[in-house]
Coordinates of C-alpha atoms and ligand atoms in Angstrom, one line a residue:
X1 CA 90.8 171.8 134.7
X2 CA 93.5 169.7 136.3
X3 CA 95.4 166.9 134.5
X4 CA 93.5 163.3 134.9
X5 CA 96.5 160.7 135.8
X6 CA 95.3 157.0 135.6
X7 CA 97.1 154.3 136.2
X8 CA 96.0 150.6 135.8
X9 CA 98.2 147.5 135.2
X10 CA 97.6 147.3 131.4
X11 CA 97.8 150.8 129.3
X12 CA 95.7 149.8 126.1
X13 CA 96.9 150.5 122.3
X14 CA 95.1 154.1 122.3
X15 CA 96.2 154.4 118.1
X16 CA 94.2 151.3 117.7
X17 CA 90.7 152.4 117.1
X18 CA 88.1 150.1 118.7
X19 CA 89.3 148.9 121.9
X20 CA 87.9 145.6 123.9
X21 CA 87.8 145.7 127.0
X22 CA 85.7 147.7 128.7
X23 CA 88.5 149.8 131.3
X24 CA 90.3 150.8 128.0
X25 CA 86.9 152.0 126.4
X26 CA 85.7 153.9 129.6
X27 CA 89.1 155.4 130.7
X28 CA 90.2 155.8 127.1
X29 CA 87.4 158.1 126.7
X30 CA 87.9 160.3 129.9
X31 CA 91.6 160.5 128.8
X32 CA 91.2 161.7 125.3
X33 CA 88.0 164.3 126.4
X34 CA 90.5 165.7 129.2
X35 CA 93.9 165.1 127.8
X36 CA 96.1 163.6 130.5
X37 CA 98.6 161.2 131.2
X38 CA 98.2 157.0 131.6
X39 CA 100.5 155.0 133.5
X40 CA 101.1 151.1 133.4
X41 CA 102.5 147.8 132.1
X42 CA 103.2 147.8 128.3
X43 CA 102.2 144.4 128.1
X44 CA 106.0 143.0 127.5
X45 CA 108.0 140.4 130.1
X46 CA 111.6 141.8 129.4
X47 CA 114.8 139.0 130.2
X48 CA 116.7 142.2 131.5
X49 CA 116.4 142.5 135.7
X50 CA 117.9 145.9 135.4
X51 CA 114.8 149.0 135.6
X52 CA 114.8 150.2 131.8
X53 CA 113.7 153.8 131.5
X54 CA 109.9 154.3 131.0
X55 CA 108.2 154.0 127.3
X56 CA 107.0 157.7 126.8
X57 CA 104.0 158.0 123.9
X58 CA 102.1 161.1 122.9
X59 CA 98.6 160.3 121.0
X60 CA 96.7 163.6 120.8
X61 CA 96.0 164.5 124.3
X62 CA 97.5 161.4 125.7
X63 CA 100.4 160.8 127.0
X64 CA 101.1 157.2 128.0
X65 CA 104.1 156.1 130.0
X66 CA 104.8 152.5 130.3
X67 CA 106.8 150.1 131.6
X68 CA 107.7 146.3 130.8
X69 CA 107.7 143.8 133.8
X70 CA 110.8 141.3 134.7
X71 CA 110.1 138.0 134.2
X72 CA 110.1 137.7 138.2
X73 CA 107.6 140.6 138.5
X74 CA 105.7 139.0 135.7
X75 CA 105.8 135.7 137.5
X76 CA 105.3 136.7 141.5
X77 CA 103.1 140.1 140.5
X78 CA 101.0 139.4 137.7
X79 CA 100.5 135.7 137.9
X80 CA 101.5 135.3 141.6
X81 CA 99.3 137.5 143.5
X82 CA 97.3 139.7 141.2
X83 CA 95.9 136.5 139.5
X84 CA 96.4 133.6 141.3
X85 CA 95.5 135.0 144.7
X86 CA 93.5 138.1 144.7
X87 CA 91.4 137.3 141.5
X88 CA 90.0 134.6 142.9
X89 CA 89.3 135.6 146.6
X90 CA 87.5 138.7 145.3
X91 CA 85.5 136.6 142.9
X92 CA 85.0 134.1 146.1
X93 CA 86.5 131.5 145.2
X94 CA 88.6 130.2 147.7
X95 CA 89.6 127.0 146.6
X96 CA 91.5 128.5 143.6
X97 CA 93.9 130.8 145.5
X98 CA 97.4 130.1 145.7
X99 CA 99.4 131.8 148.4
X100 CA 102.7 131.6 147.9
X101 CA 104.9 134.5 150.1
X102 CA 107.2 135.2 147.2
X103 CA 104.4 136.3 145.0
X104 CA 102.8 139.1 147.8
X105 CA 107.0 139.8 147.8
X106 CA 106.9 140.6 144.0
X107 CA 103.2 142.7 144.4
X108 CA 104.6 145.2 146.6
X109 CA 107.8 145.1 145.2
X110 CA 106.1 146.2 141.7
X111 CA 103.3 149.1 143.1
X112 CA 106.7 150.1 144.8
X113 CA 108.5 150.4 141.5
X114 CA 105.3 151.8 139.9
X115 CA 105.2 154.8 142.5
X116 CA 109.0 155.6 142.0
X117 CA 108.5 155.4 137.7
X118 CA 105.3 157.4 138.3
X119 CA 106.4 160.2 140.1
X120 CA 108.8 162.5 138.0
X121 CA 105.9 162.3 135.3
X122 CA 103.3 164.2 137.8
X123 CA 102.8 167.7 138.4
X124 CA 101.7 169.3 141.4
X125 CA 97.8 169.6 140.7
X126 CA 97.7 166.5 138.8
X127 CA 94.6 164.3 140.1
X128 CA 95.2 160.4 140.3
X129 CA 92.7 157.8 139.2
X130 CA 94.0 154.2 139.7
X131 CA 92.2 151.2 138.6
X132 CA 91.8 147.8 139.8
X133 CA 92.7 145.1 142.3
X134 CA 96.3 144.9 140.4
X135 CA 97.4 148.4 142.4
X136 CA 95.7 148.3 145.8
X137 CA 98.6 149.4 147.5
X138 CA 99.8 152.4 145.1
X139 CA 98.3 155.4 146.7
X140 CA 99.8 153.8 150.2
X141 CA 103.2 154.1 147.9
X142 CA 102.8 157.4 146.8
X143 CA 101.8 159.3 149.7
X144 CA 104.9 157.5 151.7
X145 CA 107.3 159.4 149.6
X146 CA 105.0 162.4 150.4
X147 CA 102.9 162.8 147.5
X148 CA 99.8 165.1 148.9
X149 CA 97.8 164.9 145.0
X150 CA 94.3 163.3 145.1
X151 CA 93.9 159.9 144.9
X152 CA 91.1 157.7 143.6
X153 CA 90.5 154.0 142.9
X154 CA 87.9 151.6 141.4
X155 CA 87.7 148.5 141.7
X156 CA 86.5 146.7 138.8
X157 CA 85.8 143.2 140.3
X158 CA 83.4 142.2 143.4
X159 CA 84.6 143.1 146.7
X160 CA 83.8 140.2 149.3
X161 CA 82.7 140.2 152.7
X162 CA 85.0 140.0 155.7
X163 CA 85.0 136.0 156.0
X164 CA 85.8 135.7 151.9
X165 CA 88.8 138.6 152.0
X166 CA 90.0 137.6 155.4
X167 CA 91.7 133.9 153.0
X168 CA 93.8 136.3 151.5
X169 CA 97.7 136.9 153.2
X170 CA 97.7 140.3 154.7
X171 CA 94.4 141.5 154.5
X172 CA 94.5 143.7 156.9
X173 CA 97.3 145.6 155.5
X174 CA 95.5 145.6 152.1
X175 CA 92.0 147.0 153.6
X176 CA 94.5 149.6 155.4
X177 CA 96.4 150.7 152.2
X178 CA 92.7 151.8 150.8
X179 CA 92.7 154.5 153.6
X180 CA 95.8 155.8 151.4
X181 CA 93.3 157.0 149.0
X182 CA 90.6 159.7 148.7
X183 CA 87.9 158.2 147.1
X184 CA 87.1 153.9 146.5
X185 CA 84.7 153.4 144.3
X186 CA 82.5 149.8 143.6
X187 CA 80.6 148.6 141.4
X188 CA 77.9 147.8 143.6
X189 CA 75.8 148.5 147.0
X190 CA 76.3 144.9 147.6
X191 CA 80.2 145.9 147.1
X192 CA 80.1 149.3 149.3
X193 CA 77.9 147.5 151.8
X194 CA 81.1 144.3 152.4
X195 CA 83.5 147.2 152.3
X196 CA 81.6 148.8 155.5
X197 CA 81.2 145.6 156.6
X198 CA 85.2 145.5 157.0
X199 CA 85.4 149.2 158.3
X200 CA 82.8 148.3 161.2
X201 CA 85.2 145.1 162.2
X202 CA 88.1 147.3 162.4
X203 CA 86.6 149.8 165.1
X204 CA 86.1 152.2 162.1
X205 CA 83.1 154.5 160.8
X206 CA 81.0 154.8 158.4
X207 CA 78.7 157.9 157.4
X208 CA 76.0 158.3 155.9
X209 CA 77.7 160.8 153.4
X210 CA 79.2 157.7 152.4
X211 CA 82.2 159.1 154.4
X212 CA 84.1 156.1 156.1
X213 CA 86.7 156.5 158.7
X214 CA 89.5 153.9 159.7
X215 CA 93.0 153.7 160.2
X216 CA 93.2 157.5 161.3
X217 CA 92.0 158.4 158.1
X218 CA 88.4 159.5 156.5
X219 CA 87.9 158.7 153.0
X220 CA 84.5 158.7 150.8
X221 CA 83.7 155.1 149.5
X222 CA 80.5 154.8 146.8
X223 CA 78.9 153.1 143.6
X224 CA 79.5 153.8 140.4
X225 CA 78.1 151.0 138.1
X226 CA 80.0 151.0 134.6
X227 CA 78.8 151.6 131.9
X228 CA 79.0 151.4 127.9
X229 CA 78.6 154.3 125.5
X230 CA 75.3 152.8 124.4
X231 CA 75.0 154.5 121.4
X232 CA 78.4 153.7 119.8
X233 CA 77.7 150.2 120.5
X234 CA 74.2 149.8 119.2
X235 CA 75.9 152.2 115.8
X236 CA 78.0 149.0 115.5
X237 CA 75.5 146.5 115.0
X238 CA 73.3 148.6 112.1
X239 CA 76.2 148.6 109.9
X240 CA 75.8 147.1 106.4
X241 CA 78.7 145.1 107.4
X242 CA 77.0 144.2 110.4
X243 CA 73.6 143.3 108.4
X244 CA 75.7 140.9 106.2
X245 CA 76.9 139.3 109.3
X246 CA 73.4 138.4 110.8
X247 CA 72.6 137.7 107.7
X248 CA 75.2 134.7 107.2
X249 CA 74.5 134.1 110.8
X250 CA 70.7 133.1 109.8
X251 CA 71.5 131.6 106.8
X252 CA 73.2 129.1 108.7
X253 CA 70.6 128.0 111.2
X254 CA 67.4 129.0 109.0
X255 CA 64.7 128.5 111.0
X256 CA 65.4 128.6 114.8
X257 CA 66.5 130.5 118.1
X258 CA 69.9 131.9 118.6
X259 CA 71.9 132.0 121.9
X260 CA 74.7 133.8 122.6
X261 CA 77.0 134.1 125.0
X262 CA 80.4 136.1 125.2
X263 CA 82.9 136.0 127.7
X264 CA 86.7 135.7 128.3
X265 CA 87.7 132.1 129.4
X266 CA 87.7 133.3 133.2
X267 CA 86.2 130.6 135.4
X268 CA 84.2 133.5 137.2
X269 CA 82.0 133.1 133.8
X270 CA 80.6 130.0 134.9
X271 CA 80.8 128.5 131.3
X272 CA 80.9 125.1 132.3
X273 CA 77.2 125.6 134.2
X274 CA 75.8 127.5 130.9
X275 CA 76.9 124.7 128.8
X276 CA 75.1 122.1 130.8
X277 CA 71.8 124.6 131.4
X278 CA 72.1 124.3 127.6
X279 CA 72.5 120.5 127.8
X280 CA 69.3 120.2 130.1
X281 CA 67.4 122.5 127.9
X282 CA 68.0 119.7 125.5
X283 CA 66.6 117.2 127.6
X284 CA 64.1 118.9 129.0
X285 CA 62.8 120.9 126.0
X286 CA 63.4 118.7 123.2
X287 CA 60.8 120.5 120.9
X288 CA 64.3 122.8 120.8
X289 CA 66.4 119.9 119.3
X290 CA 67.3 121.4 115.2
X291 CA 65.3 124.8 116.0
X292 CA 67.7 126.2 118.3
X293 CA 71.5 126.8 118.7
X294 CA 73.8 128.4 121.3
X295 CA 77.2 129.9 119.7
X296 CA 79.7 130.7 123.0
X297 CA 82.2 133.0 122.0
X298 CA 85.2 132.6 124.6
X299 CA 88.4 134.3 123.9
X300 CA 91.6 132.8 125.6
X301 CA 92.7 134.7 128.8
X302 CA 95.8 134.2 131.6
X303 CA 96.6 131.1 130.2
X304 CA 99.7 130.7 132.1
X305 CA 97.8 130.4 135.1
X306 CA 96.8 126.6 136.1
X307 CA 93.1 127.4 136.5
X308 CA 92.7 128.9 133.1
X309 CA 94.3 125.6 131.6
X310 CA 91.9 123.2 133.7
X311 CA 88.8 125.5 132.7
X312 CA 89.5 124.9 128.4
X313 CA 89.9 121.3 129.1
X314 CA 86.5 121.4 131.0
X315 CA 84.6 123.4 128.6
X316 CA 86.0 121.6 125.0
X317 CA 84.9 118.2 126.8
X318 CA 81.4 119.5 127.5
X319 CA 81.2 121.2 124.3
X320 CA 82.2 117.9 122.1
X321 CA 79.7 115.6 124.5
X322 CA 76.5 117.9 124.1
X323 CA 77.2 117.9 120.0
X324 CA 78.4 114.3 120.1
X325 CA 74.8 113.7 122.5
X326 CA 72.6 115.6 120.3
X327 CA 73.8 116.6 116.9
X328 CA 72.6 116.1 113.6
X329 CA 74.4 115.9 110.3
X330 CA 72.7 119.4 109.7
X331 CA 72.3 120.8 113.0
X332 CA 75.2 121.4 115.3
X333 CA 73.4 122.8 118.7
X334 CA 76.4 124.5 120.1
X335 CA 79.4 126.5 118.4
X336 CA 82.4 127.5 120.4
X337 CA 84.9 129.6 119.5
X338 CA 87.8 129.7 121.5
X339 CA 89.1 133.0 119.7
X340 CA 89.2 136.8 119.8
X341 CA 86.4 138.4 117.5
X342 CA 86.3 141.6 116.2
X343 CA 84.2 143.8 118.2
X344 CA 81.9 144.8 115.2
X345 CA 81.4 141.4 114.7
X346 CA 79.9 140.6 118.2
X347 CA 77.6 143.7 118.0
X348 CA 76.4 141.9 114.9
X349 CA 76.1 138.6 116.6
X350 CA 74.2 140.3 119.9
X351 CA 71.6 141.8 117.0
X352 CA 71.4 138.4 115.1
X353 CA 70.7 136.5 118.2
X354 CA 66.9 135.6 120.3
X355 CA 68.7 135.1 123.4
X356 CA 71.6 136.9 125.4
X357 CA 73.4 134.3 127.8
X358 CA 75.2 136.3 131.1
X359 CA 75.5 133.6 133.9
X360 CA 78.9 134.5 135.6
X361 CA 79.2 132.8 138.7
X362 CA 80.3 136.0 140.3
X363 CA 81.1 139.7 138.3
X364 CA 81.9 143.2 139.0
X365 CA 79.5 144.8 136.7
X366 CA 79.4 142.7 133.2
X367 CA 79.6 144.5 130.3
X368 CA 78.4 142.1 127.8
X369 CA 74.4 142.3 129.2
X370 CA 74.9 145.9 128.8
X371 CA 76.4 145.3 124.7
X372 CA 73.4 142.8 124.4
X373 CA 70.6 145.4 125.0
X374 CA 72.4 148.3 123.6
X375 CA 72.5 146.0 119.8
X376 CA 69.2 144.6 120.2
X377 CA 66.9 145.5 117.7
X378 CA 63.7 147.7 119.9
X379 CA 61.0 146.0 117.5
X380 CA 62.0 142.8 117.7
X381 CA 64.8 142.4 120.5
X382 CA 66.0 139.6 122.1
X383 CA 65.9 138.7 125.8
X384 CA 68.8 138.8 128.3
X385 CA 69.4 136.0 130.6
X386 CA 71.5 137.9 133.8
X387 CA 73.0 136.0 136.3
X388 CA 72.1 137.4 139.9
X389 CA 75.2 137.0 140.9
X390 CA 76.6 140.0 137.9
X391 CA 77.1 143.4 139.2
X392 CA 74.8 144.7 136.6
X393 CA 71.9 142.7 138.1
X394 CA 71.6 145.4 140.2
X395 CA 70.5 147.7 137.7
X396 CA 69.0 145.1 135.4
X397 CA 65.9 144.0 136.7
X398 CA 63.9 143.9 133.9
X399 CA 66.0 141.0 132.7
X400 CA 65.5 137.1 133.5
X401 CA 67.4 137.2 136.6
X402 CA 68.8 133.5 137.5
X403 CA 70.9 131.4 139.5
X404 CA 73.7 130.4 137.6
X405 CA 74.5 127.6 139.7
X406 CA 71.2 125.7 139.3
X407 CA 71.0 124.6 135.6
X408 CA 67.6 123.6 135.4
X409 CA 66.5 127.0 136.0
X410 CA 69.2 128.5 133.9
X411 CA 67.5 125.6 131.1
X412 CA 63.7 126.8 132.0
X413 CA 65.0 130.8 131.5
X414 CA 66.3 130.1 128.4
X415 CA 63.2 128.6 127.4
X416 CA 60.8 131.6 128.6
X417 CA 63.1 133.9 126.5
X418 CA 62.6 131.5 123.4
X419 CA 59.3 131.6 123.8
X420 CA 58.5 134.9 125.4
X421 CA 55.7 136.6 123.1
X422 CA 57.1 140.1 122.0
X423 CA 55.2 142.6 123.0
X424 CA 56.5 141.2 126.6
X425 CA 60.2 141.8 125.0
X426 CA 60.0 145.2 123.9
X427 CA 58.6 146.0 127.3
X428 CA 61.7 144.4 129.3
X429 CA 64.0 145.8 126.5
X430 CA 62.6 149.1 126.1
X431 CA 63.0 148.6 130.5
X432 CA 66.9 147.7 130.2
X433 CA 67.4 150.5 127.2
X434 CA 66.2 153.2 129.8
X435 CA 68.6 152.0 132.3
X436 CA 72.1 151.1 130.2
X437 CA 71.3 154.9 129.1
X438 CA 70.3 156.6 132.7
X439 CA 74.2 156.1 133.4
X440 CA 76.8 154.8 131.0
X441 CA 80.2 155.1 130.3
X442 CA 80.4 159.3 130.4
X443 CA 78.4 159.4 133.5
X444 CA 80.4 156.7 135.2
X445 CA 84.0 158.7 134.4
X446 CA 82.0 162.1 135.2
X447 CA 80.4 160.8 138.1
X448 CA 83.8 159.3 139.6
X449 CA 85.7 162.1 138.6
X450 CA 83.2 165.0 140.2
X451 CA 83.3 163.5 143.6
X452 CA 87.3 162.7 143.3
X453 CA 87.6 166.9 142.5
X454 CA 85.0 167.4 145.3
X455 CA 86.6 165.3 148.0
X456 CA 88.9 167.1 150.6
X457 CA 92.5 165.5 150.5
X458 CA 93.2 164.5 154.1
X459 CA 96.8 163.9 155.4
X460 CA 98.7 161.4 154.3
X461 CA 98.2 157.8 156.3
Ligands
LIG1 C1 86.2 143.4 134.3 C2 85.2 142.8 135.3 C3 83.6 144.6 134.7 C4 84.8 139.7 125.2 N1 85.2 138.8 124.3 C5 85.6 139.5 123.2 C6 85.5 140.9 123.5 N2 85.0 141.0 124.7 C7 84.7 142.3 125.4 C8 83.2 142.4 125.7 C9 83.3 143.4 126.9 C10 84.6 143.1 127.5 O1 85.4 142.4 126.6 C11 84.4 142.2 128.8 O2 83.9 143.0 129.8 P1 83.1 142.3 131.0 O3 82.6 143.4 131.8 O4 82.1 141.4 130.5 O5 84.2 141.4 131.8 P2 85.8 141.5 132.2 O6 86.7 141.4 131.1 O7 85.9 140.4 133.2 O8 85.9 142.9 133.0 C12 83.8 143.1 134.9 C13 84.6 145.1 133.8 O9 86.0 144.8 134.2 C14 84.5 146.7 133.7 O10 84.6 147.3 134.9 O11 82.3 144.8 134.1 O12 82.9 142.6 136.0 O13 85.5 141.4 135.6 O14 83.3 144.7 126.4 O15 82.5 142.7 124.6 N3 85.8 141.9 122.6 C15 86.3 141.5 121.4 N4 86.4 140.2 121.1 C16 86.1 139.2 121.9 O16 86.2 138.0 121.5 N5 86.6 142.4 120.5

């Protein structure tokens, strides 16, 4: 078998057991079941402009090579473009991009330094994997110092249609730096079908092979919805830890409804929507008022990006008015926790609760509906509220599908899962089960990786 190489900004802790996110649990997984190499950012912001050699680290298997970032790249790469332009733009908001030209300076300037780092680490039959919208350009700066290897990427977040990308500086030289690869792979159809959508206003092709040619160059574009390794995940929330947990979770708020929702504070959650859909289902539910509560676990993210700053300020606001509104001495209708939580813990949470709370207001996939239906309990599960507007709605039909921007029908959702009799549950569960199983976390690394060996390497752009 040849040696998997991925690359994506962040290489996670592989000695630390239980990983978060879910890149490091999917790619962590292909990495240690192949043994390979993984390439990235150690996480540091070094004072030092000089290059400092690369971080070598053998777990097992693994190798991971990392790098810190200068403060400049830190500042003009990371925050700059990666974060202040692109994540926004590909999550379609527009009015939250900063363009500033120093910062696309600093996002070439580090895929450049990545490529030169990377390459005395490869070996000739080595096959490349690259995630995320962090290293578009790599592949473009690998094969122009004449590196022939295979080349895939994923993107993990939504790609947007021509009139949504075309707000972001040099998007034509982005699009054309994808050609520098073998394989792209999305999350979606809706993804793959914006991605042909650029091809065909370029003069290229597209296949029905899912073959796409452009730029003097054919490549292979297709789905791959990710996934979780269902039964790890549902493992986690059966423990007799886990039991305790629900159990103090229920002891708190005897006789009611649980809602949960869990999500890094990214405004691309829409968590200042979901609290007012709470608010209104309040207002226009009020049989809920002491019987139900919704707990919003929101870790901090990015915070020294502007927009992440303005979003915490929104959300504690709304979270003290709807308590302050509706409160009791003995009922507090919404908890937020503005904290990391152990992963265990959340499985537990997911089991404990009636209601599973997913309104992004745009997402690559979502991992957290898949979580929510992996820990539910079949007998007696609990429903998932999906936005439509998640990747994983897509797949998860059997869900209540809403519109996360309209919060009375995010309130009137809530309330059918509340009250939704459960033989109707176990059939939408039992539904979603079938699904998050039919392809999860193997078969999306499998998948990606049996086309990427499959794919003929054409020359380099
Ligand atoms: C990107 C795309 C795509 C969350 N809070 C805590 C915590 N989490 C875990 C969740 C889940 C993961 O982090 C989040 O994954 P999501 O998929 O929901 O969202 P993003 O972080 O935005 O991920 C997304 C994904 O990449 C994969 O391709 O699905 O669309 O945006 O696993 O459970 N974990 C712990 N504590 C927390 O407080 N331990």
């Amino acid at each position: 078998m040849t040696r998997l190489v991925v690359v994506s900004n962040r290489v996670a802790d592989l000695s630390k057991g239980s990983q978060s996110g879910g890149l490091a649990v999917a790619v962590g997984d292909a990495l240690q079941e192949r043994g390979g190499l993984w390439f990235g950012w150690d996480g540091n912001v070094t004072a030092q402009s000089r290059r400092l050699p690369a971080n070598v680290h053998k777990d097992g298997p693994v190798t991971t090579v990392t790098l810190p970032l200068t403060q400049k790249d830190y500042k003009e790469y990371y925050l700059g473009f990666s974060n202040s332009m692109l994540w926004p733009i590909l999550h379609y908001r527009l009015d939250l991009a900063r363009f500033n030209k120093g910062d696309l300076k600093g996002y070439r300037r580090v895929n450049s330094k990545f490529a030169d780092a990377l390459r005395p680490f490869l070996k000739p039959d080595d096959v490349i994997w690259v995630h995320d919208y962090h290293l578009i350009p790599l592949a473009a700066e690998l094969r122009q110092r004449g590196l022939p290897h295979k080349i895939g990427f994923f993107l993990h977040i939504p790609f947007p249609p021509p009139d949504v990308l075309a707000a972001a500086p040099e998007y034509e030289w982005l699009l054309r730096t994808l050609f520098s690869y073998d394989l792209v792979g999305f999350q979606t159809h809706a993804d793959v079908a914006n991605f042909e959508r650029h091809v065909l206003a370029q003069g290229g092709e597209v296949m029905a092979d899912g073959q796409v040619t452009a730029f003097g160059r054919t490549i292979m574009v297709r789905r791959f919805p990710i996934g979780i390794d269902v039964d790890a995940f549902a493992e986690m929330a059966v423990t007799r830890e886990a039991r305790e947990e629900i159990g103090r979770l229920k002891r708190h708020q005897p006789a009611g409804s649980h809602i949960i929702g869990v999500d890094r504070l990214d405004y691309s959650k829409g968590l200042p929507d979901r609290l007012r859909a709470f608010e209104r289902l309040l207002e226009l539910y009020p049989e809920n008022h002491r019987r139900v509560s919704f707990l919003q676990v929101a870790p901090p993210t990015r915070e020294d990006v502007e927009a992440y700053a303005d979003i915490r300020l929104e959300l504690e606001g709304l979270a003290g008015a709807i308590n302050g509104r509706f409160g009791e001495y003995d009922w507090t209708p919404l908890q937020y926790i503005h904290r990391n939580v152990p992963r265990s813990t959340l499985a537990a949470l997911f089991r404990g609760s009636q209601v599973g709370l997913v309104t992004p207001l745009r997402d690559g996939m979502n991992l957290v509906a898949k979580e929510f239906v992996a820990a539910q309990d079949e007998a007696d599960p609990g429903a998932l509220v999906l936005s439509r507007f998640a990747g994983a709605a897509e797949e998860l039909q059997e869900a209540l599908v809403v519109n996360p921007y309209d919060v009375d029908e995010v309130a009137a959702a809530m309330q059918t899962a509340i009250t939704m009799p459960v033989e109707e549950r176990r059939n939408r569960h039992a539904a979603l089960l079938r699904r998050i199983r039919q392809y999860d976390a193997k078969s999306w690394q499998d998948d990606f990786l049996k086309v990427l060996d499959a794919v003929p390497t054409g020359p380099a752009a």
